[in-house]
């Protein structure tokens, strides 16, 4: 299936049962809910999906559930990450065999080093598949920073390298990549609280986190931001929605973003706060502050949703 990168693509969470096994029934429901709300693709097995805590067999089974849930409605683009290059290649090939439409390739977990080794890793994974590949650049989390010049080098070497999820938190990277590559790569924002700024400087898509709890609002925010960039939208409506959403979106950019986003899902009745160790659920002051932020947003939400529904 051809991938439309120009929209909201959730980095989908993974719900666990009480014994920490994967709740496949809910995962399928969650996939359908996000697509029904206007999302244009799904990215399972990413950082937010707790892919690092799942076995190879669990990952493949989760992809099969996602594919079965959405069929040919939207592409499934799993995160491909591992401690070793060989296992990343194995997962990439399993994803292609299962029927995924593309891949999101990460640098290796734990080991971060120089450009020569990081290029060799991602190039090996890209070469192992015929699927279109999106590079995930997140130096904050993975300590490997793919600089614009290096990304341009990868683009020159690999025809199936087609997109970048830019999560450096610096929107100037979008500007730099556009200057170097023109329209060679699709550029997507990977940090929630920079989405409006990223679109204004030329990003075309959003690999989103809080969308797992607030898909309607996320799709509306993306649409309004695109319209304003194109000179056709209502800036006041965009600012009102963004200002309401920002306290929630900032939950995506801190070390415990998985716990926070899953807590938000639980509060809206679409998921559970349960996470797999070594992560633990929030407690104490962290939990109280998160609950206050979510409660404040939910209290204002009816007015926000009503405004979105106005012609």
PDB file of C-alpha atoms in Angstrom:
ATOM      1  CA  UNK A   1       0.000   0.000   0.000  1.00  0.00           C
ATOM      2  CA  UNK A   2       1.291   3.455  -0.898  1.00  0.00           C
ATOM      3  CA  UNK A   3       2.072   5.532   2.200  1.00  0.00           C
ATOM      4  CA  UNK A   4       0.575   8.978   2.622  1.00  0.00           C
ATOM      5  CA  UNK A   5       3.061  10.679   4.940  1.00  0.00           C
ATOM      6  CA  UNK A   6       1.046  13.917   4.923  1.00  0.00           C
ATOM      7  CA  UNK A   7      -1.087  13.560   7.994  1.00  0.00           C
ATOM      8  CA  UNK A   8      -1.208  12.321  11.573  1.00  0.00           C
ATOM      9  CA  UNK A   9       0.404   8.913  12.086  1.00  0.00           C
ATOM     10  CA  UNK A  10       0.209   7.631  15.678  1.00  0.00           C
ATOM     11  CA  UNK A  11       3.178   6.046  17.362  1.00  0.00           C
ATOM     12  CA  UNK A  12       0.708   3.631  18.846  1.00  0.00           C
ATOM     13  CA  UNK A  13       0.965   2.384  22.415  1.00  0.00           C
ATOM     14  CA  UNK A  14       0.752  -1.261  23.469  1.00  0.00           C
ATOM     15  CA  UNK A  15      -1.763  -2.224  26.138  1.00  0.00           C
ATOM     16  CA  UNK A  16      -0.781  -4.986  28.550  1.00  0.00           C
ATOM     17  CA  UNK A  17      -2.885  -7.374  30.589  1.00  0.00           C
ATOM     18  CA  UNK A  18      -2.389  -7.822  34.338  1.00  0.00           C
ATOM     19  CA  UNK A  19       0.248 -10.490  33.669  1.00  0.00           C
ATOM     20  CA  UNK A  20       2.020  -8.102  31.233  1.00  0.00           C
ATOM     21  CA  UNK A  21       1.037 -10.107  28.189  1.00  0.00           C
ATOM     22  CA  UNK A  22      -0.168  -8.045  25.231  1.00  0.00           C
ATOM     23  CA  UNK A  23      -3.883  -7.273  25.074  1.00  0.00           C
ATOM     24  CA  UNK A  24      -4.365  -7.972  21.373  1.00  0.00           C
ATOM     25  CA  UNK A  25      -8.123  -7.432  21.425  1.00  0.00           C
ATOM     26  CA  UNK A  26      -7.756  -3.905  22.744  1.00  0.00           C
ATOM     27  CA  UNK A  27      -4.812  -3.186  20.454  1.00  0.00           C
ATOM     28  CA  UNK A  28      -6.967  -4.019  17.440  1.00  0.00           C
ATOM     29  CA  UNK A  29      -9.778  -1.807  18.769  1.00  0.00           C
ATOM     30  CA  UNK A  30      -7.307   1.014  19.390  1.00  0.00           C
ATOM     31  CA  UNK A  31      -5.956   0.741  15.832  1.00  0.00           C
ATOM     32  CA  UNK A  32      -9.449   1.031  14.373  1.00  0.00           C
ATOM     33  CA  UNK A  33     -10.381   3.948  16.666  1.00  0.00           C
ATOM     34  CA  UNK A  34      -7.357   5.957  15.576  1.00  0.00           C
ATOM     35  CA  UNK A  35      -8.051   5.326  11.891  1.00  0.00           C
ATOM     36  CA  UNK A  36     -11.758   6.118  12.324  1.00  0.00           C
ATOM     37  CA  UNK A  37     -10.667   9.446  13.843  1.00  0.00           C
ATOM     38  CA  UNK A  38      -8.738  10.447  10.723  1.00  0.00           C
ATOM     39  CA  UNK A  39      -5.212   9.133  11.214  1.00  0.00           C
ATOM     40  CA  UNK A  40      -3.477   8.159   7.967  1.00  0.00           C
ATOM     41  CA  UNK A  41      -1.210   5.365   9.197  1.00  0.00           C
ATOM     42  CA  UNK A  42       0.045   3.511  12.278  1.00  0.00           C
ATOM     43  CA  UNK A  43       3.529   3.121  13.738  1.00  0.00           C
ATOM     44  CA  UNK A  44       3.626   0.199  16.201  1.00  0.00           C
ATOM     45  CA  UNK A  45       6.764  -1.012  18.029  1.00  0.00           C
ATOM     46  CA  UNK A  46       8.231   2.448  18.510  1.00  0.00           C
ATOM     47  CA  UNK A  47       9.564   3.953  21.723  1.00  0.00           C
ATOM     48  CA  UNK A  48       6.033   4.792  22.836  1.00  0.00           C
ATOM     49  CA  UNK A  49       4.909   1.286  21.900  1.00  0.00           C
ATOM     50  CA  UNK A  50       7.484  -0.153  24.327  1.00  0.00           C
ATOM     51  CA  UNK A  51       9.039  -2.166  21.544  1.00  0.00           C
ATOM     52  CA  UNK A  52      12.260  -2.515  23.515  1.00  0.00           C
ATOM     53  CA  UNK A  53      10.478  -4.673  26.107  1.00  0.00           C
ATOM     54  CA  UNK A  54       8.932  -7.062  23.580  1.00  0.00           C
ATOM     55  CA  UNK A  55      10.349 -10.300  22.247  1.00  0.00           C
ATOM     56  CA  UNK A  56      10.783 -10.847  18.524  1.00  0.00           C
ATOM     57  CA  UNK A  57       7.784 -13.173  18.480  1.00  0.00           C
ATOM     58  CA  UNK A  58       5.622 -10.647  20.328  1.00  0.00           C
ATOM     59  CA  UNK A  59       6.564  -7.951  17.844  1.00  0.00           C
ATOM     60  CA  UNK A  60       5.577 -10.039  14.854  1.00  0.00           C
ATOM     61  CA  UNK A  61       2.294 -11.039  16.509  1.00  0.00           C
ATOM     62  CA  UNK A  62       1.513  -7.387  17.253  1.00  0.00           C
ATOM     63  CA  UNK A  63       2.110  -6.452  13.619  1.00  0.00           C
ATOM     64  CA  UNK A  64      -0.237  -9.205  12.521  1.00  0.00           C
ATOM     65  CA  UNK A  65      -2.907  -7.841  14.866  1.00  0.00           C
ATOM     66  CA  UNK A  66      -2.490  -4.306  13.502  1.00  0.00           C
ATOM     67  CA  UNK A  67      -2.665  -5.511   9.914  1.00  0.00           C
ATOM     68  CA  UNK A  68      -5.726  -7.594  10.636  1.00  0.00           C
ATOM     69  CA  UNK A  69      -7.423  -4.674  12.370  1.00  0.00           C
ATOM     70  CA  UNK A  70      -7.006  -2.034   9.660  1.00  0.00           C
ATOM     71  CA  UNK A  71      -6.661  -4.147   6.504  1.00  0.00           C
ATOM     72  CA  UNK A  72      -6.030  -1.903   3.521  1.00  0.00           C
ATOM     73  CA  UNK A  73      -7.437   1.242   5.160  1.00  0.00           C
ATOM     74  CA  UNK A  74      -4.045   2.706   6.183  1.00  0.00           C
ATOM     75  CA  UNK A  75      -0.408   1.587   6.060  1.00  0.00           C
ATOM     76  CA  UNK A  76       1.279  -0.062   9.034  1.00  0.00           C
ATOM     77  CA  UNK A  77       4.856   1.209   9.470  1.00  0.00           C
ATOM     78  CA  UNK A  78       6.566  -0.545  12.397  1.00  0.00           C
ATOM     79  CA  UNK A  79       9.555   0.698  14.300  1.00  0.00           C
ATOM     80  CA  UNK A  80      12.647  -1.379  13.555  1.00  0.00           C
ATOM     81  CA  UNK A  81      15.096  -1.281  16.439  1.00  0.00           C
ATOM     82  CA  UNK A  82      17.329  -3.772  18.175  1.00  0.00           C
ATOM     83  CA  UNK A  83      20.534  -4.223  20.095  1.00  0.00           C
ATOM     84  CA  UNK A  84      22.117  -5.779  17.006  1.00  0.00           C
ATOM     85  CA  UNK A  85      22.062  -5.077  13.298  1.00  0.00           C
ATOM     86  CA  UNK A  86      21.296  -8.698  12.475  1.00  0.00           C
ATOM     87  CA  UNK A  87      18.157  -8.753  14.614  1.00  0.00           C
ATOM     88  CA  UNK A  88      17.010  -5.414  13.175  1.00  0.00           C
ATOM     89  CA  UNK A  89      17.367  -6.910   9.698  1.00  0.00           C
ATOM     90  CA  UNK A  90      15.435  -9.987  10.781  1.00  0.00           C
ATOM     91  CA  UNK A  91      12.590  -7.825  12.110  1.00  0.00           C
ATOM     92  CA  UNK A  92      12.540  -5.660   8.978  1.00  0.00           C
ATOM     93  CA  UNK A  93      12.223  -8.740   6.785  1.00  0.00           C
ATOM     94  CA  UNK A  94       9.535 -10.238   9.032  1.00  0.00           C
ATOM     95  CA  UNK A  95       7.555  -6.980   8.845  1.00  0.00           C
ATOM     96  CA  UNK A  96       7.752  -6.997   5.056  1.00  0.00           C
ATOM     97  CA  UNK A  97       6.695 -10.647   4.915  1.00  0.00           C
ATOM     98  CA  UNK A  98       3.732  -9.928   7.218  1.00  0.00           C
ATOM     99  CA  UNK A  99       2.423  -7.255   4.857  1.00  0.00           C
ATOM    100  CA  UNK A 100       3.578  -3.961   6.370  1.00  0.00           C
ATOM    101  CA  UNK A 101       3.741  -1.012   3.979  1.00  0.00           C
ATOM    102  CA  UNK A 102       6.906   0.644   5.254  1.00  0.00           C
ATOM    103  CA  UNK A 103       9.432   0.742   8.077  1.00  0.00           C
ATOM    104  CA  UNK A 104      10.620   3.278  10.633  1.00  0.00           C
ATOM    105  CA  UNK A 105      14.307   2.518  11.195  1.00  0.00           C
ATOM    106  CA  UNK A 106      16.015   3.499  14.442  1.00  0.00           C
ATOM    107  CA  UNK A 107      19.681   3.502  15.415  1.00  0.00           C
ATOM    108  CA  UNK A 108      20.686   0.539  17.578  1.00  0.00           C
ATOM    109  CA  UNK A 109      19.652   0.519  21.212  1.00  0.00           C
ATOM    110  CA  UNK A 110      22.415   1.208  23.754  1.00  0.00           C
ATOM    111  CA  UNK A 111      25.375   1.461  21.386  1.00  0.00           C
ATOM    112  CA  UNK A 112      25.841   4.954  19.973  1.00  0.00           C
ATOM    113  CA  UNK A 113      29.068   5.797  18.247  1.00  0.00           C
ATOM    114  CA  UNK A 114      30.376   7.585  15.161  1.00  0.00           C
ATOM    115  CA  UNK A 115      28.788   8.195  11.768  1.00  0.00           C
ATOM    116  CA  UNK A 116      30.652   5.337  10.070  1.00  0.00           C
ATOM    117  CA  UNK A 117      29.127   2.715  12.354  1.00  0.00           C
ATOM    118  CA  UNK A 118      25.680   4.278  12.589  1.00  0.00           C
ATOM    119  CA  UNK A 119      25.528   4.655   8.807  1.00  0.00           C
ATOM    120  CA  UNK A 120      26.526   1.014   8.400  1.00  0.00           C
ATOM    121  CA  UNK A 121      23.736  -0.090  10.745  1.00  0.00           C
ATOM    122  CA  UNK A 122      20.875   1.827   9.165  1.00  0.00           C
ATOM    123  CA  UNK A 123      22.160   1.191   5.633  1.00  0.00           C
ATOM    124  CA  UNK A 124      22.195  -2.553   6.271  1.00  0.00           C
ATOM    125  CA  UNK A 125      18.593  -2.445   7.483  1.00  0.00           C
ATOM    126  CA  UNK A 126      17.467  -0.254   4.575  1.00  0.00           C
ATOM    127  CA  UNK A 127      19.167  -2.578   2.096  1.00  0.00           C
ATOM    128  CA  UNK A 128      17.458  -5.622   3.619  1.00  0.00           C
ATOM    129  CA  UNK A 129      13.999  -4.575   2.405  1.00  0.00           C
ATOM    130  CA  UNK A 130      12.189  -3.272  -0.633  1.00  0.00           C
ATOM    131  CA  UNK A 131       9.779  -1.289   1.541  1.00  0.00           C
ATOM    132  CA  UNK A 132       9.940   2.511   1.840  1.00  0.00           C
ATOM    133  CA  UNK A 133      11.888   3.545   4.927  1.00  0.00           C
ATOM    134  CA  UNK A 134      11.547   6.441   7.334  1.00  0.00           C
ATOM    135  CA  UNK A 135      14.597   7.234   9.483  1.00  0.00           C
ATOM    136  CA  UNK A 136      13.856   8.053  13.120  1.00  0.00           C
ATOM    137  CA  UNK A 137      16.270  10.709  14.359  1.00  0.00           C
ATOM    138  CA  UNK A 138      15.979  11.139  18.125  1.00  0.00           C
ATOM    139  CA  UNK A 139      19.339  12.142  19.605  1.00  0.00           C
ATOM    140  CA  UNK A 140      17.731  12.986  22.950  1.00  0.00           C
ATOM    141  CA  UNK A 141      16.622   9.404  23.527  1.00  0.00           C
ATOM    142  CA  UNK A 142      19.123   7.368  21.528  1.00  0.00           C
ATOM    143  CA  UNK A 143      22.279   9.538  21.727  1.00  0.00           C
ATOM    144  CA  UNK A 144      22.792   9.193  17.994  1.00  0.00           C
ATOM    145  CA  UNK A 145      22.221  12.368  16.010  1.00  0.00           C
ATOM    146  CA  UNK A 146      21.832  12.022  12.250  1.00  0.00           C
ATOM    147  CA  UNK A 147      22.892  15.452  11.000  1.00  0.00           C
ATOM    148  CA  UNK A 148      21.283  16.937   7.880  1.00  0.00           C
ATOM    149  CA  UNK A 149      24.399  16.316   5.783  1.00  0.00           C
ATOM    150  CA  UNK A 150      24.461  12.671   6.881  1.00  0.00           C
ATOM    151  CA  UNK A 151      20.770  12.229   6.129  1.00  0.00           C
ATOM    152  CA  UNK A 152      21.415  13.688   2.671  1.00  0.00           C
ATOM    153  CA  UNK A 153      24.167  11.097   2.191  1.00  0.00           C
ATOM    154  CA  UNK A 154      21.781   8.285   3.092  1.00  0.00           C
ATOM    155  CA  UNK A 155      19.197   9.684   0.693  1.00  0.00           C
ATOM    156  CA  UNK A 156      21.746   9.652  -2.105  1.00  0.00           C
ATOM    157  CA  UNK A 157      22.677   6.038  -1.368  1.00  0.00           C
ATOM    158  CA  UNK A 158      19.207   4.508  -0.904  1.00  0.00           C
ATOM    159  CA  UNK A 159      16.276   5.028  -3.238  1.00  0.00           C
ATOM    160  CA  UNK A 160      13.827   3.465  -0.747  1.00  0.00           C
ATOM    161  CA  UNK A 161      14.827   5.903   1.997  1.00  0.00           C
ATOM    162  CA  UNK A 162      11.926   8.321   1.636  1.00  0.00           C
ATOM    163  CA  UNK A 163      11.119  10.065   4.951  1.00  0.00           C
ATOM    164  CA  UNK A 164      12.524  11.345   8.238  1.00  0.00           C
ATOM    165  CA  UNK A 165      10.882  11.482  11.649  1.00  0.00           C
ATOM    166  CA  UNK A 166      12.767  14.435  13.107  1.00  0.00           C
ATOM    167  CA  UNK A 167      12.773  14.412  16.911  1.00  0.00           C
ATOM    168  CA  UNK A 168      15.826  16.487  17.715  1.00  0.00           C
ATOM    169  CA  UNK A 169      13.401  19.102  19.196  1.00  0.00           C
ATOM    170  CA  UNK A 170      14.984  21.737  16.923  1.00  0.00           C
ATOM    171  CA  UNK A 171      12.668  22.836  14.112  1.00  0.00           C
ATOM    172  CA  UNK A 172      15.676  24.353  12.377  1.00  0.00           C
ATOM    173  CA  UNK A 173      16.527  20.789  11.361  1.00  0.00           C
ATOM    174  CA  UNK A 174      13.423  20.770   9.166  1.00  0.00           C
ATOM    175  CA  UNK A 175      14.602  23.980   7.502  1.00  0.00           C
ATOM    176  CA  UNK A 176      18.110  22.591   7.014  1.00  0.00           C
ATOM    177  CA  UNK A 177      16.863  19.317   5.532  1.00  0.00           C
ATOM    178  CA  UNK A 178      14.563  21.139   3.130  1.00  0.00           C
ATOM    179  CA  UNK A 179      17.426  23.363   2.002  1.00  0.00           C
ATOM    180  CA  UNK A 180      19.682  20.366   1.378  1.00  0.00           C
ATOM    181  CA  UNK A 181      17.175  17.932  -0.091  1.00  0.00           C
ATOM    182  CA  UNK A 182      14.377  20.057  -1.529  1.00  0.00           C
ATOM    183  CA  UNK A 183      11.519  17.541  -1.917  1.00  0.00           C
ATOM    184  CA  UNK A 184      13.636  14.375  -1.932  1.00  0.00           C
ATOM    185  CA  UNK A 185      12.413  13.285   1.529  1.00  0.00           C
ATOM    186  CA  UNK A 186       9.114  13.678   3.343  1.00  0.00           C
ATOM    187  CA  UNK A 187       9.785  15.421   6.668  1.00  0.00           C
ATOM    188  CA  UNK A 188       7.697  14.576   9.714  1.00  0.00           C
ATOM    189  CA  UNK A 189       7.707  16.044  13.215  1.00  0.00           C
ATOM    190  CA  UNK A 190       8.283  13.518  15.987  1.00  0.00           C
ATOM    191  CA  UNK A 191       7.857  15.680  19.101  1.00  0.00           C
ATOM    192  CA  UNK A 192       4.309  16.677  19.916  1.00  0.00           C
ATOM    193  CA  UNK A 193       4.947  20.142  21.307  1.00  0.00           C
ATOM    194  CA  UNK A 194       6.716  21.319  18.150  1.00  0.00           C
ATOM    195  CA  UNK A 195       4.110  20.240  15.615  1.00  0.00           C
ATOM    196  CA  UNK A 196       2.698  23.647  14.721  1.00  0.00           C
ATOM    197  CA  UNK A 197       6.160  25.187  14.465  1.00  0.00           C
ATOM    198  CA  UNK A 198       7.382  22.238  12.410  1.00  0.00           C
ATOM    199  CA  UNK A 199       4.554  22.534   9.908  1.00  0.00           C
ATOM    200  CA  UNK A 200       5.144  26.262   9.550  1.00  0.00           C
ATOM    201  CA  UNK A 201       8.722  25.601   8.396  1.00  0.00           C
ATOM    202  CA  UNK A 202       7.779  22.836   5.991  1.00  0.00           C
ATOM    203  CA  UNK A 203       7.150  19.513   7.736  1.00  0.00           C
ATOM    204  CA  UNK A 204       4.368  17.546   6.060  1.00  0.00           C
ATOM    205  CA  UNK A 205       3.465  14.927   8.672  1.00  0.00           C
ATOM    206  CA  UNK A 206       3.301  14.149  12.375  1.00  0.00           C
ATOM    207  CA  UNK A 207       4.338  10.945  14.121  1.00  0.00           C
ATOM    208  CA  UNK A 208       2.241  11.720  17.167  1.00  0.00           C
ATOM    209  CA  UNK A 209       2.035  10.560  20.777  1.00  0.00           C
ATOM    210  CA  UNK A 210      -0.913  12.191  22.567  1.00  0.00           C
ATOM    211  CA  UNK A 211      -3.041  11.194  19.590  1.00  0.00           C
ATOM    212  CA  UNK A 212      -3.382   7.861  21.397  1.00  0.00           C
ATOM    213  CA  UNK A 213      -5.752   9.586  23.828  1.00  0.00           C
ATOM    214  CA  UNK A 214      -6.912  12.580  21.781  1.00  0.00           C
ATOM    215  CA  UNK A 215      -7.116  11.597  18.100  1.00  0.00           C
ATOM    216  CA  UNK A 216      -9.870  13.998  17.030  1.00  0.00           C
ATOM    217  CA  UNK A 217      -8.055  16.958  18.531  1.00  0.00           C
ATOM    218  CA  UNK A 218      -4.724  15.852  17.047  1.00  0.00           C
ATOM    219  CA  UNK A 219      -6.124  15.530  13.534  1.00  0.00           C
ATOM    220  CA  UNK A 220      -7.848  18.910  13.873  1.00  0.00           C
ATOM    221  CA  UNK A 221      -4.646  20.564  15.105  1.00  0.00           C
ATOM    222  CA  UNK A 222      -2.680  19.182  12.172  1.00  0.00           C
ATOM    223  CA  UNK A 223      -5.347  20.256   9.689  1.00  0.00           C
ATOM    224  CA  UNK A 224      -5.552  23.797  11.075  1.00  0.00           C
ATOM    225  CA  UNK A 225      -1.763  24.159  11.118  1.00  0.00           C
ATOM    226  CA  UNK A 226      -1.558  23.083   7.471  1.00  0.00           C
ATOM    227  CA  UNK A 227      -4.333  25.473   6.501  1.00  0.00           C
ATOM    228  CA  UNK A 228      -2.661  28.403   8.242  1.00  0.00           C
ATOM    229  CA  UNK A 229       0.652  27.601   6.557  1.00  0.00           C
ATOM    230  CA  UNK A 230      -1.122  27.632   3.213  1.00  0.00           C
ATOM    231  CA  UNK A 231      -2.725  30.995   4.016  1.00  0.00           C
ATOM    232  CA  UNK A 232      -6.241  29.586   4.177  1.00  0.00           C
ATOM    233  CA  UNK A 233      -6.819  28.822   7.851  1.00  0.00           C
ATOM    234  CA  UNK A 234      -8.079  30.607  10.924  1.00  0.00           C
ATOM    235  CA  UNK A 235      -5.046  31.459  13.037  1.00  0.00           C
ATOM    236  CA  UNK A 236      -7.182  32.277  16.086  1.00  0.00           C
ATOM    237  CA  UNK A 237      -8.752  28.798  16.015  1.00  0.00           C
ATOM    238  CA  UNK A 238      -5.321  27.210  15.637  1.00  0.00           C
ATOM    239  CA  UNK A 239      -3.916  29.158  18.575  1.00  0.00           C
ATOM    240  CA  UNK A 240      -6.888  28.335  20.792  1.00  0.00           C
ATOM    241  CA  UNK A 241      -6.600  24.611  20.108  1.00  0.00           C
ATOM    242  CA  UNK A 242      -2.806  24.586  20.427  1.00  0.00           C
ATOM    243  CA  UNK A 243      -2.845  26.531  23.687  1.00  0.00           C
ATOM    244  CA  UNK A 244      -5.347  24.060  25.152  1.00  0.00           C
ATOM    245  CA  UNK A 245      -3.370  21.071  23.883  1.00  0.00           C
ATOM    246  CA  UNK A 246       0.177  22.159  24.760  1.00  0.00           C
ATOM    247  CA  UNK A 247       0.217  21.087  28.440  1.00  0.00           C
ATOM    248  CA  UNK A 248      -0.726  17.602  27.243  1.00  0.00           C
ATOM    249  CA  UNK A 249       1.609  17.618  24.243  1.00  0.00           C
ATOM    250  CA  UNK A 250       4.555  18.442  26.506  1.00  0.00           C
ATOM    251  CA  UNK A 251       4.026  15.046  28.148  1.00  0.00           C
ATOM    252  CA  UNK A 252       5.503  13.540  24.962  1.00  0.00           C
ATOM    253  CA  UNK A 253       8.926  15.129  25.473  1.00  0.00           C
ATOM    254  CA  UNK A 254      10.008  13.943  28.927  1.00  0.00           C
ATOM    255  CA  UNK A 255      11.639  10.661  30.029  1.00  0.00           C
ATOM    256  CA  UNK A 256       8.374   9.201  31.393  1.00  0.00           C
ATOM    257  CA  UNK A 257       6.369  10.038  28.280  1.00  0.00           C
ATOM    258  CA  UNK A 258       5.121   6.450  27.968  1.00  0.00           C
ATOM    259  CA  UNK A 259       3.671   6.446  31.472  1.00  0.00           C
ATOM    260  CA  UNK A 260       2.120   9.898  30.955  1.00  0.00           C
ATOM    261  CA  UNK A 261       0.487   9.143  27.626  1.00  0.00           C
ATOM    262  CA  UNK A 262      -0.856   5.810  28.830  1.00  0.00           C
ATOM    263  CA  UNK A 263      -2.263   7.561  31.901  1.00  0.00           C
ATOM    264  CA  UNK A 264      -4.037  10.019  29.600  1.00  0.00           C
ATOM    265  CA  UNK A 265      -5.466   7.080  27.645  1.00  0.00           C
ATOM    266  CA  UNK A 266      -6.760   5.523  30.835  1.00  0.00           C
ATOM    267  CA  UNK A 267      -8.411   8.789  31.823  1.00  0.00           C
ATOM    268  CA  UNK A 268     -10.315   9.029  28.525  1.00  0.00           C
ATOM    269  CA  UNK A 269     -11.335   5.361  28.704  1.00  0.00           C
ATOM    270  CA  UNK A 270      -9.147   4.117  25.871  1.00  0.00           C
ATOM    271  CA  UNK A 271      -6.378   2.130  27.477  1.00  0.00           C
ATOM    272  CA  UNK A 272      -4.546   1.364  30.676  1.00  0.00           C
ATOM    273  CA  UNK A 273      -1.726   3.081  32.552  1.00  0.00           C
ATOM    274  CA  UNK A 274       0.040  -0.272  32.915  1.00  0.00           C
ATOM    275  CA  UNK A 275       3.613  -0.319  31.555  1.00  0.00           C
ATOM    276  CA  UNK A 276       6.171  -3.089  31.318  1.00  0.00           C
ATOM    277  CA  UNK A 277       9.158  -2.981  33.678  1.00  0.00           C
ATOM    278  CA  UNK A 278      11.677  -1.514  33.932  1.00  0.00           C
ATOM    279  CA  UNK A 279       9.096   1.248  33.569  1.00  0.00           C
ATOM    280  CA  UNK A 280       6.774   1.641  36.532  1.00  0.00           C
ATOM    281  CA  UNK A 281       3.492   3.503  36.777  1.00  0.00           C
ATOM    282  CA  UNK A 282       3.599   7.038  38.118  1.00  0.00           C
ATOM    283  CA  UNK A 283       3.203   7.599  41.871  1.00  0.00           C
ATOM    284  CA  UNK A 284       3.358  10.450  44.362  1.00  0.00           C
ATOM    285  CA  UNK A 285       3.852  14.021  43.212  1.00  0.00           C
ATOM    286  CA  UNK A 286       4.533  12.954  39.614  1.00  0.00           C
ATOM    287  CA  UNK A 287       1.161  11.257  39.431  1.00  0.00           C
ATOM    288  CA  UNK A 288      -0.644  14.155  41.129  1.00  0.00           C
ATOM    289  CA  UNK A 289       0.842  16.704  38.725  1.00  0.00           C
ATOM    290  CA  UNK A 290       0.004  14.564  35.703  1.00  0.00           C
ATOM    291  CA  UNK A 291      -3.539  14.045  36.940  1.00  0.00           C
ATOM    292  CA  UNK A 292      -3.970  17.800  37.425  1.00  0.00           C
ATOM    293  CA  UNK A 293      -2.784  18.496  33.896  1.00  0.00           C
ATOM    294  CA  UNK A 294      -5.099  15.889  32.397  1.00  0.00           C
ATOM    295  CA  UNK A 295      -8.051  16.957  34.554  1.00  0.00           C
ATOM    296  CA  UNK A 296      -7.644  20.606  33.568  1.00  0.00           C
ATOM    297  CA  UNK A 297      -7.579  19.623  29.906  1.00  0.00           C
ATOM    298  CA  UNK A 298     -10.618  17.375  30.223  1.00  0.00           C
ATOM    299  CA  UNK A 299     -12.601  20.098  31.980  1.00  0.00           C
ATOM    300  CA  UNK A 300     -11.975  22.436  29.050  1.00  0.00           C
ATOM    301  CA  UNK A 301     -12.363  19.741  26.420  1.00  0.00           C
ATOM    302  CA  UNK A 302     -16.134  20.056  25.764  1.00  0.00           C
ATOM    303  CA  UNK A 303     -15.709  23.678  24.695  1.00  0.00           C
ATOM    304  CA  UNK A 304     -12.744  22.769  22.492  1.00  0.00           C
ATOM    305  CA  UNK A 305     -14.601  19.908  20.804  1.00  0.00           C
ATOM    306  CA  UNK A 306     -17.670  22.089  20.329  1.00  0.00           C
ATOM    307  CA  UNK A 307     -15.558  24.758  18.639  1.00  0.00           C
ATOM    308  CA  UNK A 308     -14.056  22.148  16.311  1.00  0.00           C
ATOM    309  CA  UNK A 309     -17.538  21.079  15.247  1.00  0.00           C
ATOM    310  CA  UNK A 310     -18.632  24.577  14.291  1.00  0.00           C
ATOM    311  CA  UNK A 311     -18.911  25.142  10.507  1.00  0.00           C
TER     312      UNK A 311
END
